[in-house]
Structures are given as C-alpha cells and as structure tokens.
Short mmCIF file of C-alpha atoms and ligand atoms in Angstrom, two decimals:
data_model
loop_
_atom_site.label_atom_id
_atom_site.label_comp_id
_atom_site.label_asym_id
_atom_site.label_seq_id
_atom_site.Cartn_x
_atom_site.Cartn_y
_atom_site.Cartn_z
CA MET A 1 -64.38 -22.16 -23.98
CA LYS A 2 -62.56 -25.69 -24.50
CA ASN A 3 -61.17 -24.17 -28.00
CA GLN A 4 -60.56 -21.21 -26.43
CA LEU A 5 -58.39 -22.89 -23.67
CA GLU A 6 -56.55 -24.86 -26.12
CA LYS A 7 -55.59 -21.68 -28.39
CA ILE A 8 -54.18 -20.00 -25.23
CA LYS A 9 -52.20 -23.14 -24.48
CA LYS A 10 -50.46 -23.08 -27.85
CA ASP A 11 -50.04 -19.48 -27.85
CA PHE A 12 -48.39 -19.64 -24.37
CA PHE A 13 -45.96 -22.17 -25.80
CA ASN A 14 -45.41 -20.74 -28.93
CA ALA A 15 -44.32 -17.38 -27.50
CA VAL A 16 -42.81 -18.83 -24.21
CA THR A 17 -39.91 -20.19 -26.45
CA GLU A 18 -39.61 -16.90 -28.31
CA VAL A 19 -38.48 -15.42 -25.13
CA LYS A 20 -34.64 -14.36 -24.73
CA ASP A 21 -34.71 -11.80 -22.00
CA ALA A 22 -36.15 -10.57 -19.08
CA LEU A 23 -38.37 -7.48 -20.73
CA GLN A 24 -39.62 -10.15 -23.22
CA LEU A 25 -40.43 -12.23 -20.16
CA GLU A 26 -42.34 -9.52 -18.66
CA GLU A 27 -44.34 -8.93 -21.38
CA LEU A 28 -45.35 -12.47 -21.45
CA GLU A 29 -46.20 -12.55 -17.70
CA GLN A 30 -48.36 -9.45 -18.76
CA ARG A 31 -49.92 -10.82 -21.76
CA PHE A 32 -51.13 -14.25 -20.26
CA PHE A 33 -51.22 -13.54 -16.61
CA SER A 34 -51.73 -9.84 -16.29
CA ARG A 35 -54.64 -9.35 -13.19
CA ARG A 36 -56.65 -7.21 -15.49
CA SER A 37 -56.18 -8.01 -18.66
CA GLY A 38 -54.14 -11.37 -18.98
CA GLU A 39 -55.50 -13.98 -21.64
CA LEU A 40 -55.89 -16.83 -18.91
CA THR A 41 -56.96 -14.38 -16.20
CA GLN A 42 -60.04 -13.28 -18.78
CA ILE A 43 -60.50 -17.09 -19.10
CA MET A 44 -61.09 -17.64 -15.65
CA LYS A 45 -62.98 -14.83 -15.30
CA ASN A 46 -65.92 -16.09 -17.55
CA LEU A 47 -65.90 -19.11 -15.76
CA LYS A 48 -68.42 -17.63 -13.40
CA ASP A 49 -70.95 -17.23 -16.53
CA LEU A 50 -71.14 -20.90 -16.80
CA SER A 51 -73.45 -22.80 -14.87
CA GLY A 52 -73.43 -26.33 -12.67
CA GLU A 53 -71.51 -29.01 -14.14
CA ALA A 54 -70.14 -26.91 -17.16
CA ARG A 55 -68.62 -24.86 -14.58
CA GLN A 56 -66.96 -27.82 -12.94
CA GLU A 57 -65.85 -29.58 -15.87
CA PHE A 58 -64.26 -26.50 -17.16
CA GLY A 59 -63.04 -25.10 -14.17
CA LYS A 60 -61.09 -28.27 -13.51
CA LEU A 61 -59.36 -28.13 -16.74
CA ALA A 62 -58.79 -24.29 -17.00
CA ASN A 63 -57.28 -24.78 -13.59
CA GLU A 64 -54.75 -27.78 -14.66
CA VAL A 65 -53.68 -25.59 -17.69
CA LYS A 66 -53.18 -22.64 -15.36
CA ARG A 67 -50.84 -24.75 -13.29
CA GLU A 68 -49.21 -26.18 -16.34
CA LEU A 69 -48.52 -22.64 -18.08
CA GLU A 70 -47.22 -21.40 -14.41
CA GLU A 71 -44.89 -24.02 -14.24
CA VAL A 72 -43.45 -23.61 -17.76
CA PHE A 73 -43.67 -19.77 -16.79
CA ALA A 74 -41.32 -20.16 -13.78
CA LYS A 75 -38.87 -22.46 -15.47
CA LYS A 76 -38.15 -20.02 -18.20
CA LYS A 77 -37.75 -17.07 -15.52
CA GLU A 78 -35.19 -19.54 -13.92
CA GLU A 79 -33.62 -20.01 -17.34
CA ILE A 80 -33.52 -16.29 -18.27
CA LYS A 81 -31.74 -15.52 -14.41
CA VAL A 82 -28.87 -17.97 -15.19
CA SER A 83 -28.09 -16.84 -18.76
CA GLU A 84 -28.40 -13.18 -17.52
CA MET A 85 -26.12 -14.03 -14.55
CA GLY A 86 -23.74 -15.68 -16.98
CA ASP A 87 -23.61 -12.55 -19.15
CA ILE A 88 -22.68 -10.40 -16.48
CA LEU A 89 -20.15 -12.34 -15.60
CA GLU A 90 -18.93 -12.67 -19.22
CA ARG A 91 -18.75 -9.19 -19.35
CA GLU A 92 -17.04 -8.41 -16.30
CA LYS A 93 -14.60 -11.04 -16.21
CA ILE A 94 -10.89 -10.13 -15.97
CA ASP A 95 -8.41 -12.38 -18.27
CA VAL A 96 -5.42 -11.89 -16.18
CA THR A 97 -3.56 -14.00 -18.56
CA GLN A 98 -4.00 -11.21 -21.44
CA PRO A 99 -0.66 -9.55 -22.31
CA LYS A 100 -0.47 -5.82 -21.72
CA LEU A 101 -2.59 -3.84 -24.43
CA PRO A 102 -0.18 -1.99 -26.70
CA GLY A 103 0.16 1.84 -26.74
CA LYS A 104 -1.33 2.28 -23.20
CA GLU A 105 1.89 3.19 -20.97
CA ARG A 106 1.28 2.71 -17.03
CA GLY A 107 2.99 4.33 -14.31
CA HIS A 108 4.57 2.30 -11.66
CA LEU A 109 6.46 2.79 -8.27
CA HIS A 110 9.95 4.23 -8.08
CA PRO A 111 12.58 1.73 -6.82
CA ASN A 112 13.30 3.57 -3.88
CA THR A 113 9.28 3.91 -2.95
CA LEU A 114 9.15 0.11 -3.28
CA VAL A 115 11.96 -0.73 -0.60
CA GLN A 116 10.52 2.09 1.11
CA ASN A 117 7.23 0.85 1.36
CA ASP A 118 8.65 -2.76 1.99
CA LEU A 119 10.67 -1.23 5.26
CA GLU A 120 7.92 0.67 6.25
CA ASP A 121 5.64 -2.31 6.54
CA LEU A 122 8.42 -4.35 8.03
CA PHE A 123 8.75 -1.67 11.02
CA THR A 124 5.41 -1.14 11.74
CA SER A 125 5.00 -5.42 12.27
CA MET A 126 7.36 -4.69 14.64
CA GLY A 127 5.46 -2.03 16.39
CA PHE A 128 7.04 0.98 15.28
CA MET A 129 5.06 3.83 13.69
CA ALA A 130 6.03 5.70 10.68
CA LEU A 131 6.53 9.27 10.90
CA ASP A 132 6.78 12.41 8.32
CA GLY A 133 8.77 15.37 9.32
CA PRO A 134 9.68 18.96 7.69
CA GLU A 135 12.11 19.01 4.62
CA LEU A 136 13.03 22.76 5.79
CA GLU A 137 14.19 22.03 9.23
CA SER A 138 15.12 24.47 11.75
CA GLU A 139 18.82 24.55 12.78
CA TYR A 140 17.89 23.79 16.16
CA TYR A 141 16.05 20.37 15.45
CA ASN A 142 18.84 19.71 12.70
CA PHE A 143 22.02 20.35 14.66
CA GLU A 144 21.51 21.25 18.55
CA ALA A 145 18.80 19.22 19.57
CA LEU A 146 20.87 16.22 18.18
CA ASN A 147 24.11 17.49 20.45
CA ILE A 148 25.85 19.09 17.42
CA PRO A 149 26.39 23.09 18.79
CA ALA A 150 27.04 25.60 16.30
CA ASP A 151 30.70 25.58 16.62
CA HIS A 152 30.73 21.52 15.98
CA PRO A 153 33.13 20.26 13.42
CA ALA A 154 30.31 17.62 12.33
CA ARG A 155 28.78 20.40 10.70
CA ASP A 156 31.29 20.67 8.16
CA MET A 157 30.10 17.04 7.22
CA GLN A 158 26.78 17.91 6.79
CA ASP A 159 27.09 21.32 4.79
CA THR A 160 23.57 21.95 3.42
CA PHE A 161 20.97 24.86 1.87
CA TYR A 162 20.62 27.54 4.70
CA ILE A 163 17.58 29.34 4.11
CA SER A 164 18.07 32.86 5.13
CA ALA A 165 15.44 35.35 7.30
CA GLN A 166 12.63 33.15 8.22
CA GLY A 167 12.85 34.79 11.69
CA GLY A 168 11.95 33.07 14.87
CA SER A 169 8.96 30.57 14.88
CA ALA A 170 7.32 28.11 17.65
CA SER A 171 7.73 25.26 15.65
CA GLY A 172 11.15 25.50 14.90
CA GLY A 173 12.29 24.55 18.54
CA LYS A 174 14.08 26.61 21.16
CA ASN A 175 15.34 30.24 20.08
CA SER A 176 15.38 29.05 16.64
CA ASN A 177 15.48 31.58 14.37
CA SER A 178 17.82 29.86 11.16
CA TRP A 179 16.79 27.18 8.89
CA VAL A 180 18.14 24.68 7.13
CA MET A 181 16.94 21.61 4.29
CA ARG A 182 17.19 18.85 6.50
CA THR A 183 20.80 16.99 6.36
CA HIS A 184 19.24 13.71 7.84
CA THR A 185 16.20 12.34 8.82
CA SER A 186 17.89 12.10 12.38
CA PRO A 187 15.97 15.76 13.87
CA MET A 188 12.79 13.74 14.09
CA GLN A 189 14.32 12.14 17.43
CA ALA A 190 13.92 15.28 19.43
CA ARG A 191 10.50 16.24 17.66
CA ALA A 192 8.70 12.62 18.33
CA MET A 193 10.24 12.72 21.85
CA GLN A 194 8.73 16.35 22.44
CA LYS A 195 5.65 15.22 21.13
CA TYR A 196 4.73 11.51 22.03
CA GLY A 197 7.08 11.23 24.99
CA ALA A 198 8.19 7.79 25.95
CA PRO A 199 8.20 4.68 25.27
CA LEU A 200 8.46 5.45 21.47
CA ARG A 201 9.09 3.10 18.36
CA VAL A 202 9.49 5.03 15.02
CA VAL A 203 10.46 5.02 11.94
CA VAL A 204 11.08 8.38 9.25
CA PRO A 205 11.51 8.02 6.01
CA GLY A 206 12.31 11.15 3.98
CA ARG A 207 14.42 13.05 1.69
CA VAL A 208 17.65 14.88 2.79
CA PHE A 209 19.65 17.24 1.37
CA ARG A 210 23.38 17.87 1.35
CA ASN A 211 25.97 20.63 -0.47
CA GLU A 212 27.59 17.57 -2.38
CA ALA A 213 29.93 17.89 -5.32
CA THR A 214 27.85 15.01 -7.11
CA ASP A 215 29.69 12.08 -8.64
CA ALA A 216 28.59 8.58 -8.98
CA ARG A 217 28.61 7.77 -5.53
CA HIS A 218 27.02 11.19 -4.11
CA GLU A 219 23.80 12.99 -4.71
CA HIS A 220 22.59 16.17 -3.13
CA THR A 221 19.27 15.10 -2.41
CA ILE A 222 18.77 11.62 -1.01
CA GLN A 223 16.64 9.11 0.79
CA GLN A 224 17.18 7.97 4.54
CA LEU A 225 15.26 5.76 6.82
CA GLU A 226 15.96 6.80 10.36
CA GLY A 227 14.30 4.68 13.13
CA PHE A 228 14.77 4.78 17.10
CA VAL A 229 13.29 3.14 19.97
CA ILE A 230 12.93 4.34 23.82
CA ASP A 231 12.11 2.35 26.49
CA GLU A 232 13.02 0.94 29.98
CA ASN A 233 15.77 -1.34 30.16
CA ILE A 234 16.63 -0.86 26.80
CA ASN A 235 20.54 -1.66 25.70
CA PHE A 236 22.93 -2.19 22.83
CA SER A 237 21.61 -6.26 22.33
CA HIS A 238 17.98 -4.55 21.22
CA LEU A 239 19.81 -2.72 18.88
CA LYS A 240 21.79 -5.42 17.17
CA GLY A 241 18.68 -7.85 17.50
CA VAL A 242 16.38 -5.16 15.40
CA LEU A 243 19.36 -4.67 12.88
CA ASP A 244 19.94 -8.25 11.98
CA VAL A 245 16.10 -8.48 11.13
CA VAL A 246 16.12 -5.76 8.92
CA ALA A 247 19.51 -6.92 7.23
CA LYS A 248 17.92 -10.42 6.73
CA HIS A 249 14.72 -9.37 5.81
CA LEU A 250 16.50 -7.03 3.05
CA TYR A 251 19.06 -9.40 1.65
CA GLY A 252 18.34 -12.88 3.13
CA ASP A 253 19.29 -15.23 6.04
CA LYS A 254 22.73 -15.61 5.62
CA ILE A 255 23.75 -12.21 5.95
CA GLU A 256 25.27 -10.99 9.22
CA ILE A 257 25.72 -7.54 10.50
CA ARG A 258 29.08 -6.33 11.90
CA LEU A 259 29.33 -3.02 14.05
CA ARG A 260 32.29 -1.03 14.48
CA PRO A 261 32.99 2.00 16.50
CA LYS A 262 32.16 5.32 14.40
CA PHE A 263 31.23 8.55 16.12
CA TYR A 264 27.99 10.60 15.47
CA PRO A 265 27.70 13.24 17.99
CA PHE A 266 23.95 12.18 18.59
CA VAL A 267 24.68 8.38 19.97
CA GLU A 268 26.95 7.27 22.54
CA PRO A 269 28.45 4.45 22.33
CA GLY A 270 27.89 4.84 18.13
CA VAL A 271 28.59 2.65 15.21
CA ASN A 272 29.03 2.27 11.67
CA GLY A 273 26.71 -1.02 10.52
CA GLU A 274 27.79 -3.31 7.89
CA VAL A 275 26.37 -6.37 6.58
CA THR A 276 28.19 -9.53 4.49
CA CYS A 277 28.28 -8.67 1.06
CA PHE A 278 25.43 -10.52 -0.61
CA LEU A 279 27.01 -10.78 -4.25
CA CYS A 280 30.17 -12.34 -3.13
CA ALA A 281 28.70 -13.84 0.01
CA GLY A 282 31.72 -12.23 1.98
CA LYS A 283 34.30 -13.49 0.07
CA GLY A 284 35.62 -10.01 -1.60
CA CYS A 285 34.74 -8.61 -4.54
CA ARG A 286 34.62 -5.29 -6.68
CA VAL A 287 31.45 -4.02 -5.17
CA CYS A 288 32.50 -4.30 -1.43
CA LYS A 289 36.25 -3.39 -2.44
CA GLN A 290 37.29 -6.72 -1.59
CA SER A 291 36.31 -6.17 2.40
CA GLY A 292 33.63 -8.71 2.11
CA TRP A 293 31.58 -6.14 4.08
CA LEU A 294 29.13 -3.38 2.73
CA GLU A 295 28.61 -0.58 4.67
CA ILE A 296 24.79 0.26 4.89
CA PHE A 297 23.97 2.37 7.95
CA GLY A 298 25.17 4.30 11.35
CA ALA A 299 23.67 4.01 14.52
CA GLY A 300 24.04 3.82 18.63
CA MET A 301 22.15 4.35 21.69
CA ILE A 302 20.67 7.95 21.91
CA HIS A 303 23.40 10.22 23.91
CA PRO A 304 21.50 11.62 27.04
CA ASN A 305 22.05 15.18 25.56
CA VAL A 306 19.13 14.17 22.94
CA LEU A 307 17.40 12.53 25.34
CA ARG A 308 17.00 15.61 27.62
CA GLU A 309 16.43 17.96 24.52
CA GLY A 310 13.52 15.76 23.95
CA GLY A 311 12.13 16.07 27.40
CA ILE A 312 12.43 12.28 28.35
CA ASP A 313 13.50 11.19 31.94
CA ILE A 314 17.08 9.67 31.22
CA LYS A 315 17.09 8.29 34.82
CA LYS A 316 14.17 6.19 33.51
CA TYR A 317 14.23 5.76 29.90
CA GLN A 318 17.45 4.64 27.31
CA GLY A 319 16.80 4.34 23.66
CA PHE A 320 18.57 3.34 20.23
CA ALA A 321 18.77 5.09 16.82
CA PHE A 322 20.08 3.96 13.42
CA GLY A 323 19.77 5.56 10.01
CA PHE A 324 20.08 3.60 6.62
CA GLY A 325 20.53 5.74 3.61
CA LEU A 326 17.83 4.60 1.41
CA ASP A 327 19.21 5.07 -2.08
CA ARG A 328 22.27 2.90 -0.80
CA LEU A 329 20.15 0.05 0.08
CA VAL A 330 18.10 0.54 -3.53
CA MET A 331 21.61 0.58 -5.55
CA LEU A 332 22.88 -2.78 -3.76
CA LYS A 333 19.33 -4.65 -4.48
CA TYR A 334 19.20 -3.71 -7.69
CA GLY A 335 22.68 -3.76 -8.89
CA ILE A 336 22.99 0.00 -9.62
CA ASP A 337 26.46 1.64 -9.66
CA GLU A 338 25.37 5.24 -10.50
CA ILE A 339 23.44 6.66 -7.51
CA ARG A 340 22.36 10.18 -10.03
CA ILE A 341 20.28 8.00 -12.08
CA LEU A 342 17.78 7.59 -9.13
CA LYS A 343 16.41 10.84 -9.15
CA SER A 344 17.21 11.35 -13.17
CA GLY A 345 13.69 10.63 -14.41
CA ASP A 346 15.13 8.86 -17.32
CA LEU A 347 12.44 6.67 -18.80
CA ARG A 348 15.18 3.97 -20.05
CA PHE A 349 16.24 3.32 -15.93
CA LEU A 350 12.53 3.85 -15.20
CA ARG A 351 11.12 1.09 -16.94
CA GLN A 352 13.35 -1.32 -15.86
CA PHE A 353 11.37 -1.52 -12.29
N1 LIG B 401 21.87 10.96 10.53
C1 LIG B 401 23.19 10.37 10.12
C2 LIG B 401 23.50 10.78 8.92
O1 LIG B 401 22.58 11.46 8.29
C3 LIG B 401 22.83 8.99 10.09
C4 LIG B 401 23.09 8.21 11.72
C5 LIG B 401 23.72 7.68 12.15
C6 LIG B 401 21.49 7.97 12.18
C7 LIG B 401 23.73 6.88 13.49
C8 LIG B 401 21.47 7.35 13.68
C9 LIG B 401 22.15 7.16 14.02
O2 LIG B 401 20.18 7.67 14.07
O3 LIG B 401 22.51 6.57 15.29
O4 LIG B 401 24.71 10.54 8.54
#
C-alpha cells in the first residue's frame, strides 16, 4: 500500500507538469480526486480494510500525501487561471498606436456635422434644448407667424420652392393652405412657443432652402442654427452675452463681437452680428474685405407680433433670437472659399476632415 501511495504521488507529479490549460486541469482532478473513481480516493477508501496500527500508520501517511497533492493542485489551478486571463487580455488588447489598416476606408463626420455637434453641445450646456423642425413648412410658420405678411418685400429676399396643392392642414398652422421648403430655421420660433410656452431656451439646427443663383458664396441648400430665449426680464444685454460666449467658443478668447442695426421683420430691434476677423486679428485682410470684421449672424429682440402668434403673454415675457449660417461658420473655421464644395460629395475634399 505504501508503494501504491508512492506511485500515485509520482504519477501525480508527472501529470501535473503536463497540464497546460483548464481542460487538462479538470482531467487531472478527475483522475486523482474524483469522489467515485479518483486514484487517491480509492486508496483512502481501501484504508478501512486495514486493521489497527497499520491503519493508523497508513492513514497518517495517506493524509499527508493527500494534503501535499491538493496543495500542488491548488497552486497549478491558480497558475492556469492567471495564464488564461493573460491570454484573454492578449487576444482582446487594442493597440492604439497601430496605423490604420490598409485597404479599409472608414467613414467619418462631415465638417458641417462636426461644427453643428459642437454648437449643440455648447448650447445644451447653457440649458438650451435642441429641436428639429419640418423642412417642408407651411407658408404660415415660414412667413406670417414671423411677421412677414404676403405682400411684404422681405419675401423677395427669401424666395424658395413652393409646393402646390397640399391643401389645408392642422399642423401647418392658422388658415394655412400652402407649403414651402423652409427658407430659414426661424419658423420653429412660433412652433416651439405654441408647443412649450414660456420660459423657453431653444436651438434649431437644420437645412434650409432658397431659390438662389449659385456661385462660390451662394447655395440653394444650406444649414442654419437658430436660437431663442424667452423669459421674464430678458433684455438686449442677455443676447449680447450669449453671442459673445458663442463667438469666443468658436474662434478664441480674443474675439469681440460687433452688433449693428439691421432690419429683420421678426425682431425689433434687429442687428447684424460680426466677429473680429480671426485670420488677421482685426487688421484687415482679403477674407474680411479689409474691414477687420466677419459677419456671421442675424439677431434681435423677438417682435411682439411673433410672441403673440406663439401664444406668449407679452406683458410678462420678452425674448431674443439669433440665426447663424452654419455653412459660413464651417467655411471660416476651415478656410474654405467655395460653398458649393460642402455638399458636392467630392471625396478629395471630404477626406481632409
Ligand atoms: N432667419 C434669418 C435668415 O435666414 C436669420 C435670422 C436673423 C434669425 C435674425 C434670427 C434673427 O433669429 O433674429 O436670414
């Protein structure tokens, strides 16, 4: 029996060095420690056939061997666990320094989307919500609700694509029976006021459409970002404060903004907003046409007629609004001098971002 025990021990030590993975470890466990057929278990079972002293002597020896084997087994188990973990880490590790694999071209965001996302983040951090609006808009929301009646000359500057015979529709607003491809994102002013009431902080990024003779600076389809705030005690300095934050965020801390009067039917007073030309730091260059300033937005205090259309109590609330041409921001940011390239789908252009 002593010999048997020695043999098991020797077999075990031989076998344990061969074990390389969890499966082999389990086989080893079965072979020696299995309750029913394990070699060591068997020998322990045989102990009870011995008598008296012999039983005591072998019992002690067998227990020592058992403990020793179990210890070695536990150590091996730990080793296997660590090495398998290492394998997983090895298999799943990502080499962030590896250059792009050849042949596989990946898509990425368009520069307009990059700037739009960036601005949405900035505005939502200031408590604005970002809303979408319909691109096919009723004449009512696109013009009338914005204080641009049918005979107003301002409509000439925003000629667009009229869609015929849509008929009246509840979602088109008051008495609306004609539809246009929206000329700006401002129609969301009245829509949001009617839906959410005051107070309100909203930005609306989106595509707008104009009947435009296209050239390097004019496109029929562009993107805008409209914004407006309605609350109690809102005044012009709040407008200036917000636009100052936006300008500095876009072009750096040294940038100043300049507001000069300009007529827009839906604001009063209305302004044309410029920022210091960041290319020449205001000294005058080709891009700013030697003026030192770049025009990037329109803005103003929301006209009471617009607030009224939106169902806002004008005795209690005031608001300001602004509109950026997103394409223009993108062109200035990246030094692009041809607007038509933005939506051209030209990969030689797109690959640069
Ligand atoms: N909707 C105007 C446009 O497309 C831009 C604009 C100007 C928006 C002044 C405003 C604003 O909210 O206050 O030309």
